[in-house]
Amino acid sequence: MKTLLKSGGIVAASAAIFLGVASAPAFAGNVGISLPNNRGNMTFIDDGDKFRVCDTRVDDHGVTGYVRQLRADGRIVTILTVDDGGDNGCDTKETDLIGRTPHDMVLCWNGGGACVVSPVIRES
């Protein structure tokens, strides 16, 4: 019975470590997300806190990216919107991510509902 409890404890500890690593926020460094079917992508460029949004499919619909701040009181506030479509190249905007405040990115296809969300981003 002791061996069984010891084995269960090791498995539980390993799972907790794995979950802690898997759900860890992304610290300083570029982070990217992509829509399904190659419709577009959004990249956080840590050098200058730039956000680039690219519409990668000619389908008469653009894409819109949102940068959200996850506040301590539980509110989620959009602090930047970047859209792209109908022109050559990608669109880029800058905003200062404040210290260790958690942020994320949401990228949506403007043709009907498909959105993806990034992992949490924090400045180091």
CSV table of N, CA, C and O in Angstrom, one decimal:
chain,number,residue,atom,x,y,z
A,1,MET,N,0.8,-1.2,0.0
A,1,MET,CA,0.0,0.0,0.0
A,1,MET,C,0.9,1.3,0.0
A,1,MET,O,0.6,2.2,-0.7
A,2,LYS,N,2.0,1.2,0.8
A,2,LYS,CA,2.9,2.4,0.8
A,2,LYS,C,3.5,2.7,-0.5
A,2,LYS,O,3.6,3.8,-1.0
A,3,THR,N,3.9,1.6,-1.3
A,3,THR,CA,4.5,1.8,-2.6
A,3,THR,C,3.4,2.4,-3.5
A,3,THR,O,3.8,3.2,-4.3
A,4,LEU,N,2.2,1.9,-3.4
A,4,LEU,CA,1.1,2.4,-4.3
A,4,LEU,C,0.9,3.9,-4.0
A,4,LEU,O,0.8,4.7,-5.0
A,5,LEU,N,0.9,4.3,-2.8
A,5,LEU,CA,0.7,5.7,-2.4
A,5,LEU,C,1.9,6.6,-2.9
A,5,LEU,O,1.7,7.7,-3.4
A,6,LYS,N,3.1,6.0,-2.7
A,6,LYS,CA,4.3,6.7,-3.2
A,6,LYS,C,4.3,6.9,-4.7
A,6,LYS,O,4.5,8.0,-5.2
A,7,SER,N,3.9,5.9,-5.5
A,7,SER,CA,3.8,6.0,-6.9
A,7,SER,C,2.7,7.0,-7.3
A,7,SER,O,2.9,7.8,-8.2
A,8,GLY,N,1.6,7.0,-6.7
A,8,GLY,CA,0.5,8.0,-6.9
A,8,GLY,C,1.0,9.4,-6.7
A,8,GLY,O,0.7,10.3,-7.4
A,9,GLY,N,1.8,9.6,-5.6
A,9,GLY,CA,2.3,10.9,-5.3
A,9,GLY,C,3.3,11.4,-6.4
A,9,GLY,O,3.2,12.5,-6.7
A,10,ILE,N,4.1,10.5,-6.9
A,10,ILE,CA,5.0,10.8,-7.9
A,10,ILE,C,4.3,11.2,-9.2
A,10,ILE,O,4.6,12.2,-9.8
A,11,VAL,N,3.3,10.4,-9.5
A,11,VAL,CA,2.5,10.7,-10.7
A,11,VAL,C,1.8,12.1,-10.6
A,11,VAL,O,1.8,12.9,-11.5
A,12,ALA,N,1.2,12.3,-9.4
A,12,ALA,CA,0.5,13.6,-9.2
A,12,ALA,C,1.5,14.8,-9.2
A,12,ALA,O,1.2,15.8,-9.8
A,13,ALA,N,2.7,14.6,-8.6
A,13,ALA,CA,3.7,15.7,-8.7
A,13,ALA,C,4.1,16.0,-10.1
A,13,ALA,O,4.3,17.1,-10.5
A,14,SER,N,4.3,14.9,-10.8
A,14,SER,CA,4.8,15.1,-12.2
A,14,SER,C,3.7,15.8,-13.1
A,14,SER,O,4.0,16.7,-13.9
A,15,ALA,N,2.4,15.4,-12.8
A,15,ALA,CA,1.3,16.1,-13.6
A,15,ALA,C,1.3,17.6,-13.2
A,15,ALA,O,1.1,18.4,-14.0
A,16,ALA,N,1.4,17.9,-11.9
A,16,ALA,CA,1.4,19.3,-11.5
A,16,ALA,C,2.5,20.1,-12.1
A,16,ALA,O,2.3,21.2,-12.5
A,17,ILE,N,3.7,19.5,-12.2
A,17,ILE,CA,4.8,20.2,-12.8
A,17,ILE,C,4.5,20.4,-14.3
A,17,ILE,O,4.7,21.5,-14.8
A,18,PHE,N,4.0,19.4,-15.0
A,18,PHE,CA,3.7,19.5,-16.4
A,18,PHE,C,2.6,20.6,-16.6
A,18,PHE,O,2.8,21.5,-17.5
A,19,LEU,N,1.6,20.6,-15.8
A,19,LEU,CA,0.5,21.6,-16.0
A,19,LEU,C,1.1,23.0,-15.7
A,19,LEU,O,0.7,23.9,-16.4
A,20,GLY,N,1.9,23.1,-14.7
A,20,GLY,CA,2.5,24.5,-14.4
A,20,GLY,C,3.4,25.0,-15.6
A,20,GLY,O,3.3,26.1,-15.9
A,21,VAL,N,4.1,24.1,-16.2
A,21,VAL,CA,4.9,24.5,-17.4
A,21,VAL,C,4.1,24.8,-18.6
A,21,VAL,O,4.2,25.7,-19.3
A,22,ALA,N,3.1,23.9,-18.8
A,22,ALA,CA,2.2,24.1,-20.0
A,22,ALA,C,1.4,25.3,-20.0
A,22,ALA,O,1.1,25.9,-21.0
A,23,SER,N,1.0,25.8,-18.8
A,23,SER,CA,0.1,26.9,-18.7
A,23,SER,C,0.9,28.2,-18.4
A,23,SER,O,0.3,29.3,-18.1
A,24,ALA,N,2.2,28.1,-18.4
A,24,ALA,CA,3.1,29.3,-18.0
A,24,ALA,C,2.9,30.4,-19.1
A,24,ALA,O,2.8,30.1,-20.3
A,25,PRO,N,2.9,31.6,-18.7
A,25,PRO,CA,2.8,32.7,-19.7
A,25,PRO,C,4.0,32.9,-20.5
A,25,PRO,O,5.1,32.4,-20.1
A,26,ALA,N,3.9,33.5,-21.7
A,26,ALA,CA,5.0,33.7,-22.6
A,26,ALA,C,5.7,35.0,-22.1
A,26,ALA,O,5.0,36.0,-22.0
A,27,PHE,N,7.0,35.0,-21.7
A,27,PHE,CA,7.7,36.1,-21.3
A,27,PHE,C,8.5,36.7,-22.5
A,27,PHE,O,9.0,35.9,-23.4
A,28,ALA,N,8.7,38.0,-22.6
A,28,ALA,CA,9.4,38.7,-23.6
A,28,ALA,C,10.0,37.7,-24.7
A,28,ALA,O,10.7,36.8,-24.4
A,29,GLY,N,9.7,38.1,-25.9
A,29,GLY,CA,10.1,37.3,-27.0
A,29,GLY,C,8.9,37.3,-28.0
A,29,GLY,O,7.8,37.7,-27.6
A,30,ASN,N,9.1,37.0,-29.2
A,30,ASN,CA,8.0,37.1,-30.2
A,30,ASN,C,7.0,36.0,-30.0
A,30,ASN,O,7.4,34.8,-29.7
A,31,VAL,N,5.8,36.3,-30.1
A,31,VAL,CA,4.7,35.3,-30.0
A,31,VAL,C,3.8,35.5,-31.2
A,31,VAL,O,3.4,36.6,-31.6
A,32,GLY,N,3.4,34.3,-31.8
A,32,GLY,CA,2.5,34.4,-32.9
A,32,GLY,C,1.3,33.5,-32.8
A,32,GLY,O,1.4,32.4,-32.1
A,33,ILE,N,0.2,33.9,-33.5
A,33,ILE,CA,-1.0,33.0,-33.6
A,33,ILE,C,-1.4,33.1,-35.1
A,33,ILE,O,-1.2,34.0,-35.8
A,34,SER,N,-2.1,32.0,-35.5
A,34,SER,CA,-2.6,31.9,-36.9
A,34,SER,C,-4.0,31.4,-36.9
A,34,SER,O,-4.4,30.6,-36.1
A,35,LEU,N,-4.8,32.0,-37.9
A,35,LEU,CA,-6.1,31.5,-38.1
A,35,LEU,C,-6.1,30.2,-38.9
A,35,LEU,O,-5.2,30.0,-39.7
A,36,PRO,N,-7.1,29.4,-38.7
A,36,PRO,CA,-7.2,28.1,-39.6
A,36,PRO,C,-7.4,28.5,-41.0
A,36,PRO,O,-7.8,29.6,-41.4
A,37,ASN,N,-7.1,27.6,-41.9
A,37,ASN,CA,-7.2,27.7,-43.3
A,37,ASN,C,-6.4,28.8,-43.9
A,37,ASN,O,-6.7,29.4,-44.9
A,38,ASN,N,-5.3,29.1,-43.3
A,38,ASN,CA,-4.3,30.1,-43.8
A,38,ASN,C,-5.0,31.5,-44.0
A,38,ASN,O,-4.7,32.2,-45.0
A,39,ARG,N,-5.9,31.9,-43.2
A,39,ARG,CA,-6.6,33.1,-43.4
A,39,ARG,C,-5.9,34.3,-42.9
A,39,ARG,O,-6.1,35.5,-43.3
A,40,GLY,N,-4.9,34.2,-41.9
A,40,GLY,CA,-4.2,35.3,-41.4
A,40,GLY,C,-3.4,34.9,-40.2
A,40,GLY,O,-3.5,33.8,-39.6
A,41,ASN,N,-2.5,35.9,-39.8
A,41,ASN,CA,-1.7,35.6,-38.6
A,41,ASN,C,-1.5,37.0,-37.9
A,41,ASN,O,-1.6,38.0,-38.4
A,42,MET,N,-1.1,36.8,-36.6
A,42,MET,CA,-0.8,38.0,-35.8
A,42,MET,C,0.5,37.7,-35.0
A,42,MET,O,0.6,36.6,-34.4
A,43,THR,N,1.4,38.6,-34.9
A,43,THR,CA,2.6,38.4,-34.2
A,43,THR,C,2.9,39.6,-33.2
A,43,THR,O,2.8,40.8,-33.6
A,44,PHE,N,3.3,39.3,-32.0
A,44,PHE,CA,3.8,40.2,-31.0
A,44,PHE,C,5.3,40.2,-31.2
A,44,PHE,O,6.0,39.2,-31.1
A,45,ILE,N,5.9,41.4,-31.6
A,45,ILE,CA,7.3,41.6,-31.8
A,45,ILE,C,7.8,42.3,-30.5
A,45,ILE,O,7.5,43.5,-30.3
A,46,ASP,N,8.6,41.6,-29.7
A,46,ASP,CA,9.0,42.1,-28.4
A,46,ASP,C,9.9,43.4,-28.6
A,46,ASP,O,9.8,44.3,-27.7
A,47,ASP,N,10.6,43.5,-29.6
A,47,ASP,CA,11.5,44.7,-29.8
A,47,ASP,C,10.6,45.9,-30.2
A,47,ASP,O,10.3,46.1,-31.4
A,48,GLY,N,10.2,46.6,-29.2
A,48,GLY,CA,9.4,47.8,-29.4
A,48,GLY,C,7.9,47.6,-29.2
A,48,GLY,O,7.1,48.5,-29.4
A,49,ASP,N,7.6,46.4,-28.7
A,49,ASP,CA,6.2,46.1,-28.4
A,49,ASP,C,5.3,46.4,-29.6
A,49,ASP,O,4.3,47.1,-29.6
A,50,LYS,N,5.6,45.7,-30.8
A,50,LYS,CA,4.9,45.9,-32.0
A,50,LYS,C,4.0,44.7,-32.2
A,50,LYS,O,4.3,43.6,-31.8
A,51,PHE,N,2.8,45.0,-32.8
A,51,PHE,CA,1.9,43.9,-33.1
A,51,PHE,C,1.6,44.0,-34.6
A,51,PHE,O,1.1,45.0,-35.1
A,52,ARG,N,1.9,42.9,-35.3
A,52,ARG,CA,1.7,42.8,-36.8
A,52,ARG,C,0.6,41.9,-37.1
A,52,ARG,O,0.5,40.8,-36.6
A,53,VAL,N,-0.3,42.3,-37.9
A,53,VAL,CA,-1.5,41.5,-38.4
A,53,VAL,C,-1.4,41.4,-39.9
A,53,VAL,O,-1.2,42.4,-40.6
A,54,CYS,N,-1.6,40.2,-40.4
A,54,CYS,CA,-1.5,39.9,-41.8
A,54,CYS,C,-2.7,39.1,-42.3
A,54,CYS,O,-3.0,38.0,-41.8
A,55,ASP,N,-3.3,39.6,-43.3
A,55,ASP,CA,-4.4,38.9,-44.0
A,55,ASP,C,-3.7,38.1,-45.1
A,55,ASP,O,-3.1,38.7,-46.0
A,56,THR,N,-3.7,36.8,-45.0
A,56,THR,CA,-2.9,36.0,-45.9
A,56,THR,C,-3.8,35.2,-47.0
A,56,THR,O,-3.2,34.4,-47.7
A,57,ARG,N,-5.0,35.6,-47.1
A,57,ARG,CA,-5.9,34.9,-48.0
A,57,ARG,C,-6.8,35.9,-48.8
A,57,ARG,O,-7.5,36.7,-48.2
A,58,VAL,N,-6.8,35.8,-50.1
A,58,VAL,CA,-7.6,36.7,-50.9
A,58,VAL,C,-9.0,36.1,-50.9
A,58,VAL,O,-9.3,35.2,-51.7
A,59,ASP,N,-9.9,36.6,-50.1
A,59,ASP,CA,-11.2,36.1,-50.0
A,59,ASP,C,-12.3,37.2,-49.7
A,59,ASP,O,-13.4,36.9,-49.3
A,60,ASP,N,-11.9,38.4,-50.0
A,60,ASP,CA,-12.7,39.6,-49.8
A,60,ASP,C,-13.1,39.9,-48.3
A,60,ASP,O,-14.0,40.6,-48.1
A,61,HIS,N,-12.4,39.3,-47.4
A,61,HIS,CA,-12.6,39.5,-46.0
A,61,HIS,C,-11.2,39.8,-45.4
A,61,HIS,O,-10.2,39.1,-45.7
A,62,GLY,N,-11.1,40.7,-44.5
A,62,GLY,CA,-9.8,41.0,-43.8
A,62,GLY,C,-9.8,40.2,-42.5
A,62,GLY,O,-10.6,39.4,-42.2
A,63,VAL,N,-8.8,40.6,-41.7
A,63,VAL,CA,-8.6,40.0,-40.4
A,63,VAL,C,-8.4,41.2,-39.4
A,63,VAL,O,-7.9,42.2,-39.8
A,64,THR,N,-8.8,41.0,-38.2
A,64,THR,CA,-8.6,42.0,-37.1
A,64,THR,C,-8.0,41.4,-35.9
A,64,THR,O,-8.4,40.3,-35.5
A,65,GLY,N,-7.0,42.0,-35.4
A,65,GLY,CA,-6.3,41.6,-34.2
A,65,GLY,C,-6.5,42.6,-33.1
A,65,GLY,O,-6.6,43.8,-33.3
A,66,TYR,N,-6.7,42.0,-31.9
A,66,TYR,CA,-6.9,42.8,-30.7
A,66,TYR,C,-5.8,42.4,-29.7
A,66,TYR,O,-5.5,41.3,-29.5
A,67,VAL,N,-5.3,43.5,-29.0
A,67,VAL,CA,-4.4,43.3,-27.9
A,67,VAL,C,-5.2,43.6,-26.6
A,67,VAL,O,-5.8,44.7,-26.5
A,68,ARG,N,-5.3,42.6,-25.7
A,68,ARG,CA,-6.1,42.8,-24.5
A,68,ARG,C,-5.2,42.8,-23.2
A,68,ARG,O,-4.3,42.1,-23.2
A,69,GLN,N,-5.6,43.7,-22.3
A,69,GLN,CA,-4.9,43.7,-21.0
A,69,GLN,C,-5.9,43.0,-20.0
A,69,GLN,O,-7.1,43.2,-20.0
A,70,LEU,N,-5.3,42.0,-19.3
A,70,LEU,CA,-6.0,41.2,-18.3
A,70,LEU,C,-5.8,41.9,-16.9
A,70,LEU,O,-4.8,41.7,-16.3
A,71,ARG,N,-6.8,42.6,-16.4
A,71,ARG,CA,-6.6,43.4,-15.2
A,71,ARG,C,-6.8,42.6,-14.0
A,71,ARG,O,-7.5,41.6,-13.9
A,72,ALA,N,-6.2,43.1,-12.9
A,72,ALA,CA,-6.3,42.4,-11.6
A,72,ALA,C,-7.7,42.3,-11.1
A,72,ALA,O,-8.0,41.3,-10.3
A,73,ASP,N,-8.6,43.2,-11.4
A,73,ASP,CA,-10.0,43.1,-11.0
A,73,ASP,C,-10.8,42.1,-11.8
A,73,ASP,O,-12.0,42.0,-11.6
A,74,GLY,N,-10.1,41.4,-12.8
A,74,GLY,CA,-10.8,40.4,-13.6
A,74,GLY,C,-11.4,41.0,-14.9
A,74,GLY,O,-11.8,40.2,-15.7
A,75,ARG,N,-11.3,42.3,-15.1
A,75,ARG,CA,-11.8,42.8,-16.4
A,75,ARG,C,-10.7,42.6,-17.5
A,75,ARG,O,-9.5,42.5,-17.2
A,76,ILE,N,-11.2,42.4,-18.7
A,76,ILE,CA,-10.4,42.3,-19.9
A,76,ILE,C,-10.7,43.5,-20.7
A,76,ILE,O,-11.8,43.7,-21.1
A,77,VAL,N,-9.6,44.3,-21.0
A,77,VAL,CA,-9.8,45.5,-21.7
A,77,VAL,C,-9.0,45.5,-23.0
A,77,VAL,O,-7.8,45.2,-23.0
A,78,THR,N,-9.6,45.8,-24.1
A,78,THR,CA,-8.9,45.9,-25.4
A,78,THR,C,-8.1,47.2,-25.4
A,78,THR,O,-8.7,48.3,-25.3
A,79,ILE,N,-6.8,47.1,-25.6
A,79,ILE,CA,-6.0,48.3,-25.6
A,79,ILE,C,-5.5,48.7,-27.0
A,79,ILE,O,-4.9,49.8,-27.2
A,80,LEU,N,-5.6,47.8,-28.0
A,80,LEU,CA,-5.1,48.1,-29.3
A,80,LEU,C,-5.9,47.2,-30.3
A,80,LEU,O,-6.2,46.0,-30.0
A,81,THR,N,-6.2,47.8,-31.4
A,81,THR,CA,-6.9,47.0,-32.5
A,81,THR,C,-6.1,47.3,-33.8
A,81,THR,O,-5.7,48.4,-34.1
A,82,VAL,N,-5.8,46.2,-34.5
A,82,VAL,CA,-5.0,46.3,-35.8
A,82,VAL,C,-5.8,45.4,-36.8
A,82,VAL,O,-6.0,44.2,-36.5
A,83,ASP,N,-6.1,46.0,-37.9
A,83,ASP,CA,-6.8,45.2,-38.9
A,83,ASP,C,-6.0,45.3,-40.2
A,83,ASP,O,-5.2,46.2,-40.5
A,84,ASP,N,-6.2,44.3,-41.1
A,84,ASP,CA,-5.5,44.2,-42.3
A,84,ASP,C,-6.4,43.5,-43.3
A,84,ASP,O,-7.2,42.6,-43.0
A,85,GLY,N,-6.3,43.9,-44.6
A,85,GLY,CA,-7.1,43.3,-45.6
A,85,GLY,C,-7.3,44.4,-46.7
A,85,GLY,O,-7.4,45.6,-46.5
A,86,GLY,N,-7.3,43.9,-48.0
A,86,GLY,CA,-7.6,44.8,-49.1
A,86,GLY,C,-6.4,45.6,-49.5
A,86,GLY,O,-6.5,46.5,-50.4
A,87,ASP,N,-5.2,45.3,-49.0
A,87,ASP,CA,-4.0,46.0,-49.4
A,87,ASP,C,-2.8,45.1,-49.4
A,87,ASP,O,-2.9,43.9,-48.9
A,88,ASN,N,-1.7,45.5,-50.0
A,88,ASN,CA,-0.5,44.7,-49.9
A,88,ASN,C,0.2,44.8,-48.6
A,88,ASN,O,0.1,45.8,-47.9
A,89,GLY,N,0.8,43.7,-48.2
A,89,GLY,CA,1.5,43.7,-46.9
A,89,GLY,C,0.7,43.6,-45.7
A,89,GLY,O,-0.5,43.3,-45.7
A,90,CYS,N,1.3,43.7,-44.6
A,90,CYS,CA,0.7,43.6,-43.2
A,90,CYS,C,0.6,44.9,-42.6
A,90,CYS,O,1.3,45.9,-43.0
A,91,ASP,N,-0.2,45.1,-41.6
A,91,ASP,CA,-0.4,46.3,-40.8
A,91,ASP,C,0.3,46.1,-39.4
A,91,ASP,O,0.1,45.0,-38.8
A,92,THR,N,1.0,47.1,-39.0
A,92,THR,CA,1.7,47.0,-37.7
A,92,THR,C,1.4,48.2,-36.8
A,92,THR,O,1.3,49.4,-37.4
A,93,LYS,N,1.1,48.0,-35.5
A,93,LYS,CA,1.0,49.1,-34.6
A,93,LYS,C,1.8,48.8,-33.4
A,93,LYS,O,2.1,47.6,-33.1
A,94,GLU,N,2.1,49.9,-32.6
A,94,GLU,CA,2.9,49.7,-31.3
A,94,GLU,C,2.0,50.1,-30.2
A,94,GLU,O,1.2,51.0,-30.3
A,95,THR,N,2.3,49.5,-29.0
A,95,THR,CA,1.8,49.9,-27.8
A,95,THR,C,2.7,49.4,-26.7
A,95,THR,O,3.4,48.4,-26.9
A,96,ASP,N,2.8,50.1,-25.6
A,96,ASP,CA,3.7,49.7,-24.5
A,96,ASP,C,3.0,48.7,-23.6
A,96,ASP,O,2.0,49.1,-22.9
A,97,LEU,N,3.5,47.5,-23.6
A,97,LEU,CA,3.0,46.5,-22.6
A,97,LEU,C,3.6,46.9,-21.2
A,97,LEU,O,4.8,47.0,-21.1
A,98,ILE,N,2.7,47.0,-20.3
A,98,ILE,CA,3.2,47.5,-19.0
A,98,ILE,C,3.7,46.4,-18.1
A,98,ILE,O,3.0,45.5,-17.7
A,99,GLY,N,5.0,46.5,-17.9
A,99,GLY,CA,5.7,45.5,-17.0
A,99,GLY,C,5.2,44.1,-17.0
A,99,GLY,O,5.2,43.5,-18.1
A,100,ARG,N,4.8,43.6,-15.9
A,100,ARG,CA,4.4,42.2,-15.8
A,100,ARG,C,2.9,42.0,-15.9
A,100,ARG,O,2.4,40.9,-15.6
A,101,THR,N,2.2,43.1,-16.3
A,101,THR,CA,0.7,43.0,-16.5
A,101,THR,C,0.5,42.0,-17.6
A,101,THR,O,1.0,42.1,-18.7
A,102,PRO,N,-0.4,41.0,-17.4
A,102,PRO,CA,-0.7,40.0,-18.4
A,102,PRO,C,-1.5,40.6,-19.5
A,102,PRO,O,-2.4,41.4,-19.3
A,103,HIS,N,-1.2,40.2,-20.7
A,103,HIS,CA,-1.9,40.6,-22.0
A,103,HIS,C,-2.1,39.3,-22.8
A,103,HIS,O,-1.5,38.3,-22.6
A,104,ASP,N,-3.0,39.4,-23.8
A,104,ASP,CA,-3.1,38.4,-24.8
A,104,ASP,C,-3.5,39.0,-26.1
A,104,ASP,O,-3.8,40.2,-26.2
A,105,MET,N,-3.5,38.2,-27.1
A,105,MET,CA,-3.9,38.7,-28.5
A,105,MET,C,-5.0,37.8,-28.9
A,105,MET,O,-5.1,36.6,-28.6
A,106,VAL,N,-6.0,38.4,-29.7
A,106,VAL,CA,-7.1,37.7,-30.3
A,106,VAL,C,-7.0,38.1,-31.7
A,106,VAL,O,-7.0,39.3,-32.1
A,107,LEU,N,-7.1,37.1,-32.6
A,107,LEU,CA,-7.1,37.4,-34.1
A,107,LEU,C,-8.4,36.8,-34.6
A,107,LEU,O,-8.7,35.6,-34.4
A,108,CYS,N,-9.2,37.6,-35.4
A,108,CYS,CA,-10.5,37.2,-35.9
A,108,CYS,C,-10.5,37.4,-37.4
A,108,CYS,O,-10.0,38.4,-38.0
A,109,TRP,N,-11.1,36.4,-38.1
A,109,TRP,CA,-11.4,36.5,-39.5
A,109,TRP,C,-12.7,37.3,-39.7
A,109,TRP,O,-13.7,37.0,-39.0
A,110,ASN,N,-12.7,38.4,-40.5
A,110,ASN,CA,-13.9,39.2,-40.6
A,110,ASN,C,-15.0,38.6,-41.5
A,110,ASN,O,-16.0,39.3,-41.8
A,111,GLY,N,-14.8,37.4,-41.9
A,111,GLY,CA,-15.8,36.8,-42.8
A,111,GLY,C,-16.8,35.9,-42.0
A,111,GLY,O,-17.6,35.2,-42.6
A,112,GLY,N,-16.7,35.9,-40.7
A,112,GLY,CA,-17.7,35.1,-40.0
A,112,GLY,C,-17.2,34.2,-38.8
A,112,GLY,O,-17.2,33.0,-38.9
A,113,GLY,N,-16.8,34.9,-37.8
A,113,GLY,CA,-16.7,34.2,-36.5
A,113,GLY,C,-15.4,33.5,-36.1
A,113,GLY,O,-15.3,33.2,-34.9
A,114,ALA,N,-14.5,33.1,-37.0
A,114,ALA,CA,-13.4,32.4,-36.6
A,114,ALA,C,-12.4,33.3,-35.9
A,114,ALA,O,-11.9,34.2,-36.4
A,115,CYS,N,-12.1,32.9,-34.6
A,115,CYS,CA,-11.1,33.7,-33.8
A,115,CYS,C,-10.1,32.7,-33.1
A,115,CYS,O,-10.5,31.6,-32.7
A,116,VAL,N,-8.9,33.2,-32.9
A,116,VAL,CA,-8.0,32.4,-32.1
A,116,VAL,C,-7.4,33.4,-31.0
A,116,VAL,O,-7.3,34.6,-31.2
A,117,VAL,N,-7.0,32.8,-29.9
A,117,VAL,CA,-6.5,33.6,-28.8
A,117,VAL,C,-5.1,33.0,-28.4
A,117,VAL,O,-4.8,31.8,-28.4
A,118,SER,N,-4.1,34.0,-28.1
A,118,SER,CA,-2.8,33.6,-27.8
A,118,SER,C,-2.6,33.2,-26.4
A,118,SER,O,-3.5,33.5,-25.6
A,119,PRO,N,-1.5,32.6,-26.0
A,119,PRO,CA,-1.2,32.5,-24.6
A,119,PRO,C,-1.0,33.8,-24.0
A,119,PRO,O,-0.8,34.8,-24.7
A,120,VAL,N,-1.0,33.9,-22.7
A,120,VAL,CA,-0.8,35.2,-22.0
A,120,VAL,C,0.7,35.7,-22.3
A,120,VAL,O,1.6,34.9,-22.3
A,121,ILE,N,0.8,37.0,-22.5
A,121,ILE,CA,2.1,37.6,-22.8
A,121,ILE,C,2.4,38.5,-21.6
A,121,ILE,O,1.5,39.3,-21.2
A,122,ARG,N,3.6,38.5,-21.1
A,122,ARG,CA,4.1,39.4,-20.1
A,122,ARG,C,5.5,39.9,-20.5
A,122,ARG,O,6.3,39.1,-20.9
A,123,GLU,N,5.7,41.1,-20.2
A,123,GLU,CA,7.1,41.7,-20.4
A,123,GLU,C,7.9,41.1,-19.3
A,123,GLU,O,7.5,40.9,-18.2
A,124,SER,N,9.2,40.9,-19.6
A,124,SER,CA,10.1,40.4,-18.5
A,124,SER,C,10.6,41.5,-17.7
A,124,SER,O,10.5,42.7,-18.0
